[in-house]
Short mmCIF file of C-alpha atoms in Angstrom, two decimals:
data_model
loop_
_atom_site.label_atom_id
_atom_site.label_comp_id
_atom_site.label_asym_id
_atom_site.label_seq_id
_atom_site.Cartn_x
_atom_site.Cartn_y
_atom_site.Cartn_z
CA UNK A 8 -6.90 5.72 -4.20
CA UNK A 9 -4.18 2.80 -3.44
CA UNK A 10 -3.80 1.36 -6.79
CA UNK A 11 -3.33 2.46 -9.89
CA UNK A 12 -6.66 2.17 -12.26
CA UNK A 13 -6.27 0.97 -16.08
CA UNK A 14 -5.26 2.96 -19.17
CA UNK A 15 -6.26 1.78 -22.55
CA UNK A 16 -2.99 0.15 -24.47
CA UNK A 17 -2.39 1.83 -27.69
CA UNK A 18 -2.37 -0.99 -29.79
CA UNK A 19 -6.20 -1.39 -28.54
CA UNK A 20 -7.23 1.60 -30.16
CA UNK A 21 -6.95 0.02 -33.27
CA UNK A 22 -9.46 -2.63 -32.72
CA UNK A 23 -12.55 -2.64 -34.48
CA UNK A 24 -15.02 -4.84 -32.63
CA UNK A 25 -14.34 -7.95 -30.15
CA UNK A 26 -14.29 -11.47 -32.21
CA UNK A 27 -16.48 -14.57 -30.42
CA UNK A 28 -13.44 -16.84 -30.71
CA UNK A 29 -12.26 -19.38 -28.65
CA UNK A 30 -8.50 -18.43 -27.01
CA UNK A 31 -6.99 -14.79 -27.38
CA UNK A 32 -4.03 -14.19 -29.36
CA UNK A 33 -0.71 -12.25 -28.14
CA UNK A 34 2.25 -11.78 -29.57
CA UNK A 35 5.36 -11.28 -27.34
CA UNK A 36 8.78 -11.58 -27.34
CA UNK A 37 11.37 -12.00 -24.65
CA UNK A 38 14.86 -10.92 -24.45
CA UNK A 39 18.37 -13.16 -23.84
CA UNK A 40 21.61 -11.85 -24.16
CA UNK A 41 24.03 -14.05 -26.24
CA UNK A 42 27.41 -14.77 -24.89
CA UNK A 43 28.80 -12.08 -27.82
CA UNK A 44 26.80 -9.00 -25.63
CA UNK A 45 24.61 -8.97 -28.53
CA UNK A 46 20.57 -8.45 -27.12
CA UNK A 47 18.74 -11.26 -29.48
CA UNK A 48 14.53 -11.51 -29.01
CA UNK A 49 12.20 -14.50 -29.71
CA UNK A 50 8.70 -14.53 -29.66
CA UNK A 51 6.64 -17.64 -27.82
CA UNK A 52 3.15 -19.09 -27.54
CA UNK A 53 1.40 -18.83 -24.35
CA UNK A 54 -1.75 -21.73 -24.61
CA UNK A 55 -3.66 -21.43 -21.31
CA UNK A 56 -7.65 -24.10 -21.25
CA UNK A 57 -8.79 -24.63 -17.86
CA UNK A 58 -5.30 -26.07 -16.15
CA UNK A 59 -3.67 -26.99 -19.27
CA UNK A 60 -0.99 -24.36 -20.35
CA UNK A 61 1.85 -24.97 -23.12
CA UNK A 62 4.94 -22.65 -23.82
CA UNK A 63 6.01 -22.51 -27.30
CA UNK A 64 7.77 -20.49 -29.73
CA UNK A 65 6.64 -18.05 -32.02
CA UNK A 66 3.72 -17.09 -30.23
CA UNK A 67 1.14 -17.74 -27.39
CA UNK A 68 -2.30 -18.35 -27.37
CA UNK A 69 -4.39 -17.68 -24.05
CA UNK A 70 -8.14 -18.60 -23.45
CA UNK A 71 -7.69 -18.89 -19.42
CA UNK A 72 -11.49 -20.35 -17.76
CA UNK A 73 -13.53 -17.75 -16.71
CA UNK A 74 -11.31 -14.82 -18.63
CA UNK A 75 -13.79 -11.97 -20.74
CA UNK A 76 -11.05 -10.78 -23.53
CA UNK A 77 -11.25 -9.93 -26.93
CA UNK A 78 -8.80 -11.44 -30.21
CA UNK A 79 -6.14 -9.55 -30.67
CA UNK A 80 -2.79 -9.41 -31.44
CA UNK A 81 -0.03 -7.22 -29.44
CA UNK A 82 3.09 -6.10 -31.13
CA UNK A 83 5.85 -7.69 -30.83
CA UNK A 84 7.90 -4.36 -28.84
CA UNK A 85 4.67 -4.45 -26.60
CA UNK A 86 6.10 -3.89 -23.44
CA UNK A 87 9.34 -2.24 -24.61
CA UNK A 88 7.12 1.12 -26.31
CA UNK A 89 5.33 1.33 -22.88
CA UNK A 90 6.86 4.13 -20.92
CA UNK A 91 5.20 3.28 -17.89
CA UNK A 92 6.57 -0.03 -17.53
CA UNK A 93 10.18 0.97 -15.85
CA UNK A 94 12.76 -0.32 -18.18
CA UNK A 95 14.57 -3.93 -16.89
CA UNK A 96 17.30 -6.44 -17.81
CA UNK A 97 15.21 -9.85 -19.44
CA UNK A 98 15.00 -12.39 -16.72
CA UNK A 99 18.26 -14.50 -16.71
CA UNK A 100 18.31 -18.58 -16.56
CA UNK A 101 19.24 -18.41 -13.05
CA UNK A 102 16.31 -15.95 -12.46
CA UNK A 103 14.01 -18.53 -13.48
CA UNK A 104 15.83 -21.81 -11.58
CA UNK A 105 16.14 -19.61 -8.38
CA UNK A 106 11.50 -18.82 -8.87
CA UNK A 107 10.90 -22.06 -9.87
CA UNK A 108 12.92 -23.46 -6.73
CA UNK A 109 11.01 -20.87 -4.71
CA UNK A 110 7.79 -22.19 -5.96
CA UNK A 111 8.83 -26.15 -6.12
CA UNK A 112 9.93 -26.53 -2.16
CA UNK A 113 6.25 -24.78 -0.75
CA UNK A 114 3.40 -26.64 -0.08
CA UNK A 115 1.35 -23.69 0.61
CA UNK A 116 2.39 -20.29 -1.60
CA UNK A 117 0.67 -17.15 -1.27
CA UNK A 118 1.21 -14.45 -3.94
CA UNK A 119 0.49 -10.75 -3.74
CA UNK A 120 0.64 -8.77 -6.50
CA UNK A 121 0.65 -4.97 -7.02
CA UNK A 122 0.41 -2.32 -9.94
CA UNK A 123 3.78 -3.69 -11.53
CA UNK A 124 2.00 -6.64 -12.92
CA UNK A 125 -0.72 -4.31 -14.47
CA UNK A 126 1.86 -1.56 -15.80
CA UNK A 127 2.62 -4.54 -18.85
CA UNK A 128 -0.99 -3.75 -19.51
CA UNK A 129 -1.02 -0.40 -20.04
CA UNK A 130 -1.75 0.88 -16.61
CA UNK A 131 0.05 3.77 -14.89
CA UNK A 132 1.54 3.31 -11.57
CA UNK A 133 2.41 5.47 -8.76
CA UNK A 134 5.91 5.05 -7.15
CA UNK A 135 7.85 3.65 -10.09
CA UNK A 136 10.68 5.90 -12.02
CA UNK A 137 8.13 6.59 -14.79
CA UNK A 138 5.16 6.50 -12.45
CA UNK A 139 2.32 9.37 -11.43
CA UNK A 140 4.51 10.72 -8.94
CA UNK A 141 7.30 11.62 -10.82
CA UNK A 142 5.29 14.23 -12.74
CA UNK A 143 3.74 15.29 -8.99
CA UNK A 144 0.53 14.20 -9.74
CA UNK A 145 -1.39 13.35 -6.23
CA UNK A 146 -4.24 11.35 -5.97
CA UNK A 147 -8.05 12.14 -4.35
CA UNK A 148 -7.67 11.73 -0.61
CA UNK A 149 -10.52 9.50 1.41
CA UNK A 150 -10.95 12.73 3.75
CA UNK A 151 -11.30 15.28 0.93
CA UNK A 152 -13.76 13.21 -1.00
CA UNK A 153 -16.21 13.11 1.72
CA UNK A 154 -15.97 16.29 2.75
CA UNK A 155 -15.95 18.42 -0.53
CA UNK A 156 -19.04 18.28 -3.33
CA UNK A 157 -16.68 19.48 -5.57
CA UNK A 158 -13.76 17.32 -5.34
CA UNK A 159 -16.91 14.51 -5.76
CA UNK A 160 -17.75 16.21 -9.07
CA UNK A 161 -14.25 16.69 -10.33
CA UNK A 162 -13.70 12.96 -9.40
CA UNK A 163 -16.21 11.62 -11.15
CA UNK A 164 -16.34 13.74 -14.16
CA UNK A 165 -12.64 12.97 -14.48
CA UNK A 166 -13.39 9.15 -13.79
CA UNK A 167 -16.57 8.71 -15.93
CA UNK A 168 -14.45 9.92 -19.04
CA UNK A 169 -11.78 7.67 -18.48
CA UNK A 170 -14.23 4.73 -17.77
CA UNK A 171 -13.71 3.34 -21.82
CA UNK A 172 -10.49 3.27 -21.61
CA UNK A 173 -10.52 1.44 -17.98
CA UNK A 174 -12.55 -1.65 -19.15
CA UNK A 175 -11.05 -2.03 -22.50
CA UNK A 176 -7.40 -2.87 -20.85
CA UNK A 177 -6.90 -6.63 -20.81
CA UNK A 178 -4.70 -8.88 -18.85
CA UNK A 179 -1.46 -9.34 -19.81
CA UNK A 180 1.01 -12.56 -20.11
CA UNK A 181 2.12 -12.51 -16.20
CA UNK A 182 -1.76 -12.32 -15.19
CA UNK A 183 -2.49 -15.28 -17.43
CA UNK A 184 0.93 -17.15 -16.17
CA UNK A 185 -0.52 -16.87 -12.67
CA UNK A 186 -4.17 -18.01 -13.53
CA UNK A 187 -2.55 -21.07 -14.94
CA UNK A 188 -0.08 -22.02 -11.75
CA UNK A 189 -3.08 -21.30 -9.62
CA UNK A 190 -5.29 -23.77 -11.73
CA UNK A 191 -2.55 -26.22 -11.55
CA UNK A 192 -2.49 -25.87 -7.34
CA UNK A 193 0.68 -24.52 -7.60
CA UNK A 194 -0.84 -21.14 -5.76
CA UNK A 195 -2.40 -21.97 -2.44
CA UNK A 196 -3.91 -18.50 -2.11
CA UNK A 197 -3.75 -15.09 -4.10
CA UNK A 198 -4.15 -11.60 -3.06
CA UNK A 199 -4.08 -7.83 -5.01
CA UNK A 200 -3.55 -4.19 -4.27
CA UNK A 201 -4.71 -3.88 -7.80
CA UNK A 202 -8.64 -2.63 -8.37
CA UNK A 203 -8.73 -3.22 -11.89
CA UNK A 204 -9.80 -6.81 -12.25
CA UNK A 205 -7.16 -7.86 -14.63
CA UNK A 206 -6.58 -11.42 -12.22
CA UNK A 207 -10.72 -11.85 -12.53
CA UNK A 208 -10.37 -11.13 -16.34
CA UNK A 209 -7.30 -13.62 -16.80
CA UNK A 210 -9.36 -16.34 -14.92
CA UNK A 211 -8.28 -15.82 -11.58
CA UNK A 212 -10.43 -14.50 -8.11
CA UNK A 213 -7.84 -13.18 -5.33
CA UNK A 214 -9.04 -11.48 -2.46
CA UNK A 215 -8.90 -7.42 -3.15
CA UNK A 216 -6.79 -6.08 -0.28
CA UNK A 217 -8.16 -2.29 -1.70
CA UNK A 218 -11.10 -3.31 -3.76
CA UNK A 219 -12.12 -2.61 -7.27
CA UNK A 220 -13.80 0.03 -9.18
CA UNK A 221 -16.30 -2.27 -10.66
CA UNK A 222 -18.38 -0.97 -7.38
CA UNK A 223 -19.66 1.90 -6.63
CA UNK A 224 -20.95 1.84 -2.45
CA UNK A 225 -22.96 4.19 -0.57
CA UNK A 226 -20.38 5.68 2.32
CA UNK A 227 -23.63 5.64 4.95
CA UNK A 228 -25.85 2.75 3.99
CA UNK A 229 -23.38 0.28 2.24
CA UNK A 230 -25.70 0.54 -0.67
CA UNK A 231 -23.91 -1.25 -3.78
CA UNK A 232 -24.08 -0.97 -7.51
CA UNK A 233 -22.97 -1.98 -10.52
CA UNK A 234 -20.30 0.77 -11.84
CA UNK A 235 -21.94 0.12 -15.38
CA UNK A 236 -25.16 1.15 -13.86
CA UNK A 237 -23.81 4.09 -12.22
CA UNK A 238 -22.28 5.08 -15.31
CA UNK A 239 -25.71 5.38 -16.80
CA UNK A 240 -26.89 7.57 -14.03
CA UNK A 241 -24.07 9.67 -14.67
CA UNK A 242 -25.03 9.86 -18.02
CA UNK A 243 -28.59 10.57 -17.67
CA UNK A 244 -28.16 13.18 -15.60
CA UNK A 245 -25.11 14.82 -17.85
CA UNK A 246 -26.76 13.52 -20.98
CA UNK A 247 -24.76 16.93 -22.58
CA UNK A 248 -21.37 16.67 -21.15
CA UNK A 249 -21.31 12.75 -21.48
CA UNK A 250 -22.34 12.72 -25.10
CA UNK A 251 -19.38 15.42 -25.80
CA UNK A 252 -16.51 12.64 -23.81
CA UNK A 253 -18.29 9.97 -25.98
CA UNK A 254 -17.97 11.77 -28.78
CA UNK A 255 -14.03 11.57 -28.59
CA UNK A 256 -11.40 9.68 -30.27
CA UNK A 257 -9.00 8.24 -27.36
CA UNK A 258 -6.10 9.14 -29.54
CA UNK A 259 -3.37 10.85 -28.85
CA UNK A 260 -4.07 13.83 -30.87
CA UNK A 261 -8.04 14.29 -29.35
CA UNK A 262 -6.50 13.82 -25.83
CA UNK A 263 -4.19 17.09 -25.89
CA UNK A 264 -7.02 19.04 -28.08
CA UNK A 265 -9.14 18.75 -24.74
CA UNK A 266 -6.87 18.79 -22.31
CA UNK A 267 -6.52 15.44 -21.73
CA UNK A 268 -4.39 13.07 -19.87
CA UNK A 269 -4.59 9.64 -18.59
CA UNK A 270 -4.20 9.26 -14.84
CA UNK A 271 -3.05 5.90 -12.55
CA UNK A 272 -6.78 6.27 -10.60
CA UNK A 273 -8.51 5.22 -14.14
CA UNK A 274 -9.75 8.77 -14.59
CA UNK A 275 -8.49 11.55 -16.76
CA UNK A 276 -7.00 14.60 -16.15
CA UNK A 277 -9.39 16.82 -17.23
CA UNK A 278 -8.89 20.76 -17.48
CA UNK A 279 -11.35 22.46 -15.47
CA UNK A 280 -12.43 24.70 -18.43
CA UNK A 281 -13.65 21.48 -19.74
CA UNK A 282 -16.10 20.40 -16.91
CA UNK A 283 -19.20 22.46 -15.81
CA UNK A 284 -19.48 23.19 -12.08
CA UNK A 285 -22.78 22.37 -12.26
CA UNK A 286 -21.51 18.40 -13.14
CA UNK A 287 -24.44 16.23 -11.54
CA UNK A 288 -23.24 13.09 -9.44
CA UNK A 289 -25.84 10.43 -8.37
CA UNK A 290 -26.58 9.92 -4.88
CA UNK A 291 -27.35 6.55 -3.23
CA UNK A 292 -31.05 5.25 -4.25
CA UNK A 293 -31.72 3.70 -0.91
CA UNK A 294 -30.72 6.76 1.57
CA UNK A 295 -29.71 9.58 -0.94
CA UNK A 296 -26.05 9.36 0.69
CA UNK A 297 -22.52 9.81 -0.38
CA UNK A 298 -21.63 7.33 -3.11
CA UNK A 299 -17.93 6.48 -4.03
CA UNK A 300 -16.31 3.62 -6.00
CA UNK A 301 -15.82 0.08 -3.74
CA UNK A 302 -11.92 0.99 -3.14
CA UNK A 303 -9.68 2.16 -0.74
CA UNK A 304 -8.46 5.26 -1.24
CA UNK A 305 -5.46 6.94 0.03
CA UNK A 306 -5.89 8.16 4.03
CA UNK A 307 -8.69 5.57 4.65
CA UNK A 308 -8.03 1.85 6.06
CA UNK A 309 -8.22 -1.49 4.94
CA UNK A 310 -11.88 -3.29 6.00
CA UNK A 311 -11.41 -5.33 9.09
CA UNK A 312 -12.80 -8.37 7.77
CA UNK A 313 -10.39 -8.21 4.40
CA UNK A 314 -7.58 -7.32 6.89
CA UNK A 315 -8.04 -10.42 9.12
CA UNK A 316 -8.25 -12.50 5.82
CA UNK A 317 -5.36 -11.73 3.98
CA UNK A 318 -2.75 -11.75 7.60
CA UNK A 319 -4.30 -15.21 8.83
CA UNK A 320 -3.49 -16.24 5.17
CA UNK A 321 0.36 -14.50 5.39
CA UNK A 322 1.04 -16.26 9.05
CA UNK A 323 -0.51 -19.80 7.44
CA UNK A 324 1.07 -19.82 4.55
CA UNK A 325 5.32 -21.66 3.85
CA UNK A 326 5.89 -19.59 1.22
CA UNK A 327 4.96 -15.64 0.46
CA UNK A 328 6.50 -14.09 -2.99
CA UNK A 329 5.52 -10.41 -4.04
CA UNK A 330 5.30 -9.61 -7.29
CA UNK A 331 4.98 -6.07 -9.09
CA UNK A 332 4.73 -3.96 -5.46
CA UNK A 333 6.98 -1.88 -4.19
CA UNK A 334 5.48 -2.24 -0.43
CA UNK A 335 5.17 1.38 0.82
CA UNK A 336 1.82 1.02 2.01
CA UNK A 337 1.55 -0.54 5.37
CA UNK A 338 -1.46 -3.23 4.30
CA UNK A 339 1.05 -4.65 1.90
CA UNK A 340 4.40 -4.40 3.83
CA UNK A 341 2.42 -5.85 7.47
CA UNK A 342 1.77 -9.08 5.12
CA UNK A 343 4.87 -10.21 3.86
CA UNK A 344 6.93 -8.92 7.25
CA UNK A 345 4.47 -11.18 9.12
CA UNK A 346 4.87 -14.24 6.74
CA UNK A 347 8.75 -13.65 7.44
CA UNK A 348 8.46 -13.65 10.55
CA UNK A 349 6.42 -16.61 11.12
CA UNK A 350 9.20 -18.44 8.98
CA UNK A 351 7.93 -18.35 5.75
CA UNK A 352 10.13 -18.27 2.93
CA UNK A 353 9.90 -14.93 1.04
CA UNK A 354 10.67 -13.83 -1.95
CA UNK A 355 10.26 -10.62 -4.75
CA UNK A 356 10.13 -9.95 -8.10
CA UNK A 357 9.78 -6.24 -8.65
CA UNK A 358 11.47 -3.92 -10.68
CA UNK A 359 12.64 -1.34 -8.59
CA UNK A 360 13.40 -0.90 -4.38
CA UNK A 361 10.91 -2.39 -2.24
CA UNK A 362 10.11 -1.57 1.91
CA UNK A 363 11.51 -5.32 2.36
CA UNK A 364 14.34 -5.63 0.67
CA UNK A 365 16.26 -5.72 3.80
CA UNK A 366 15.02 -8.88 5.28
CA UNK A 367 13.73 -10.80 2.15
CA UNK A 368 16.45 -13.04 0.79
CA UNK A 369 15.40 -13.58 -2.95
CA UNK A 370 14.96 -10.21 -4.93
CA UNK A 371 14.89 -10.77 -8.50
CA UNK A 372 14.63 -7.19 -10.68
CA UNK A 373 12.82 -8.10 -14.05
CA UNK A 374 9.26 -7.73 -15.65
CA UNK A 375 6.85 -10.44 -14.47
CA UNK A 376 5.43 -10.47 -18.16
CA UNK A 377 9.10 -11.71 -18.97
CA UNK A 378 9.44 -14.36 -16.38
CA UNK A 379 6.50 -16.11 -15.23
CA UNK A 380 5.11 -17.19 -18.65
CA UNK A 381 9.07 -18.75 -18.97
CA UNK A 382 8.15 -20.44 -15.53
CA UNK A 383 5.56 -22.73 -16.97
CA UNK A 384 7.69 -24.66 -19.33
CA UNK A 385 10.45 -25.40 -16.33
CA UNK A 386 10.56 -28.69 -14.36
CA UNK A 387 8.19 -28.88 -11.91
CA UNK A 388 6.34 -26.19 -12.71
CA UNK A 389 5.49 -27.91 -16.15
CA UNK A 390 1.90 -27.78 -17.63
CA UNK A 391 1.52 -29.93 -20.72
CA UNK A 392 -1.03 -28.84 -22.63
CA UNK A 393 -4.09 -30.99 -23.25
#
């Protein structure tokens, strides 16, 4: 499928139980390098209630409107132990004048973000150094999932047993910076490659350019469900085999015992001697069709309607700025090429080459988690908190 699905962070594996409080606590840090060459780190405080955010040292509290996350506390080398997140210089001041800038002279900003904003929470990508494809991993083709039962069973075998790790990944600090510029109307209109639901989960609702797993859709009727609700008919038909992948500590240890390895798609790379061929997928309820999860997989297009919505926004918009994609895939790369071209300004923050560098004026190379929480304590883009 397009995007990459979500892995489990390691530091979640030690939580016990999700806490009713109000607000979610992180702890960070972010980089500087002193005038001496020496590489210093703070921590900060991230406070985000409905469109009141404050940056502050030490540490940062988040409790975005609408966000479903549990309290807990990341460690302070969060996103320097994660080897999926491609390794960056910190942001520098003039990083963060030249964004804010970029975001102070539009009226009307659309943002598109891809997997590098969700790599800072633990979920693999494709095309970066460290991503799927370096290791030659390939993912499930639209064509051969419709046309093969058992690429269907392999899937979802492979994709039920990674579901636990999938919904317990949480947003991270750039998808709870962006929540709170949006609330504060400094985001006209937001759009992802991502299907995870991070931006939903952080308090924000962009338009999915390549859906979300959170659906499962019948491929002839347009049937939908729930994917919690599919899970259970997975389960009830596999009550065996799903009670063994239950049964299993996500560690690191249980993972290579059974042959185990996380995957970008959300599933897990299961060996085969560890799923039957007689794995039972449902079908649709209404017309006993194929089913397959609400995304856009690789070799299949875009919906027309989705399409229309995200260019009209790109050719409306005064400002477009990409952050976390590297633009291979033509839905992304047609947006922000048509937003140039209709005079928007344009700008990136990736880590990494992107399809546009050539035209795009502002590239800055630095993780989003690093930047765009820094972003809401400068000038204009200011949120005092409340």
């Amino acid at each position: 499928m397009k995007m990459a699905m979500a892995l489990l962070p390691p530091f979640v594996s030690t939580i016990k139980g999700p806490r009713d409080l109000l607000g979610t606590l992180f702890t960070d840090t972010v980089r500087s390098i002193s005038k001496d060459g020496k590489t210093r780190w703070r921590s900060i405080r991230f406070i985000s209630s409905q469109a009141a955010v404050r940056l502050v040292q030490r540490s940062y509290r988040i409790s975005p409107s609408g966000a479903q996350m549990e309290n807990k506390e990341i460690p302070s080398n969060f996103l320097s132990d994660k080897k999926m997140v491609p390794y960056s210089d910190p942001p520098k001041d003039q990083d963060i004048d030249l964004l804010h800038q970029f975001f102070k002279r539009s009226s009307k900003l659309v943002v598109l973000t891809g997997a590098g904003i969700s790599t800072e929470s633990g979920i693999p990508d494709y095309r970066s150094p460290n991503g799927a494809y370096s290791t030659g991993f390939r993912p499930i083709t639209h064509q051969e999932f419709l046309r093969s039962l058992r690429s269907r069973r392999r899937y979802w075998a492979r994709s039920f047993a990674g579901w636990r790790r999938f919904t317990a990944a949480q947003p991270g600090p750039a998808h709870v910076a962006l929540a709170s510029l949006e609330k504060a109307g400094h985001i006209s209109f937001m759009m992802t490659q991502n299907v995870d639901r991070l931006h939903h989960r952080a308090g924000s609702n962009p338009l999915e350019l390549h859906g979300t797993v959170y659906i499962v859709s019948c491929t002839e009727c347009g049937f939908s469900i729930f994917r919690d609700s599919f899970q259970d008919q997975v389960k009830a038909l596999n009550p065996k085999w799903a009670e063994a992948i239950e049964s299993l500590d996500y560690d690191s240890r249980s993972d290579k015992s059974f042959g185990m390895k996380q995957r970008p798609d959300g599933d897990i790379e299961i060996d085969e001697k560890f799923w039957e061929e007689e794995y039972r997928i449902p079908s649709c309820n209404k017309c006993n069709g194929i089913l397959k999860p609400d995304v856009v997989f690789f070799g299949d297009n875009v919906p027309k309607g989705r399409a229309d919505r995200a260019m009209e926004a790109a050719k409306g918009c005064d400002a477009f700025l990409v952050l976390g994609s590297s633009l291979m895939t033509m839905s992304a790369f047609r947006l922000i090429k048509a937003a140039h071209e209709a005079g928007a300004a344009t700008a990136i923050v990736n880590v990494g080459v992107t399809r546009a560098d050539d035209f795009v004026p502002l590239k800055i190379s630095t993780r989003l988690g690093e930047i765009l929480p820094r972003l809401l304590s400068v000038g204009y883009l200011s949120i005092p908190h409340l």
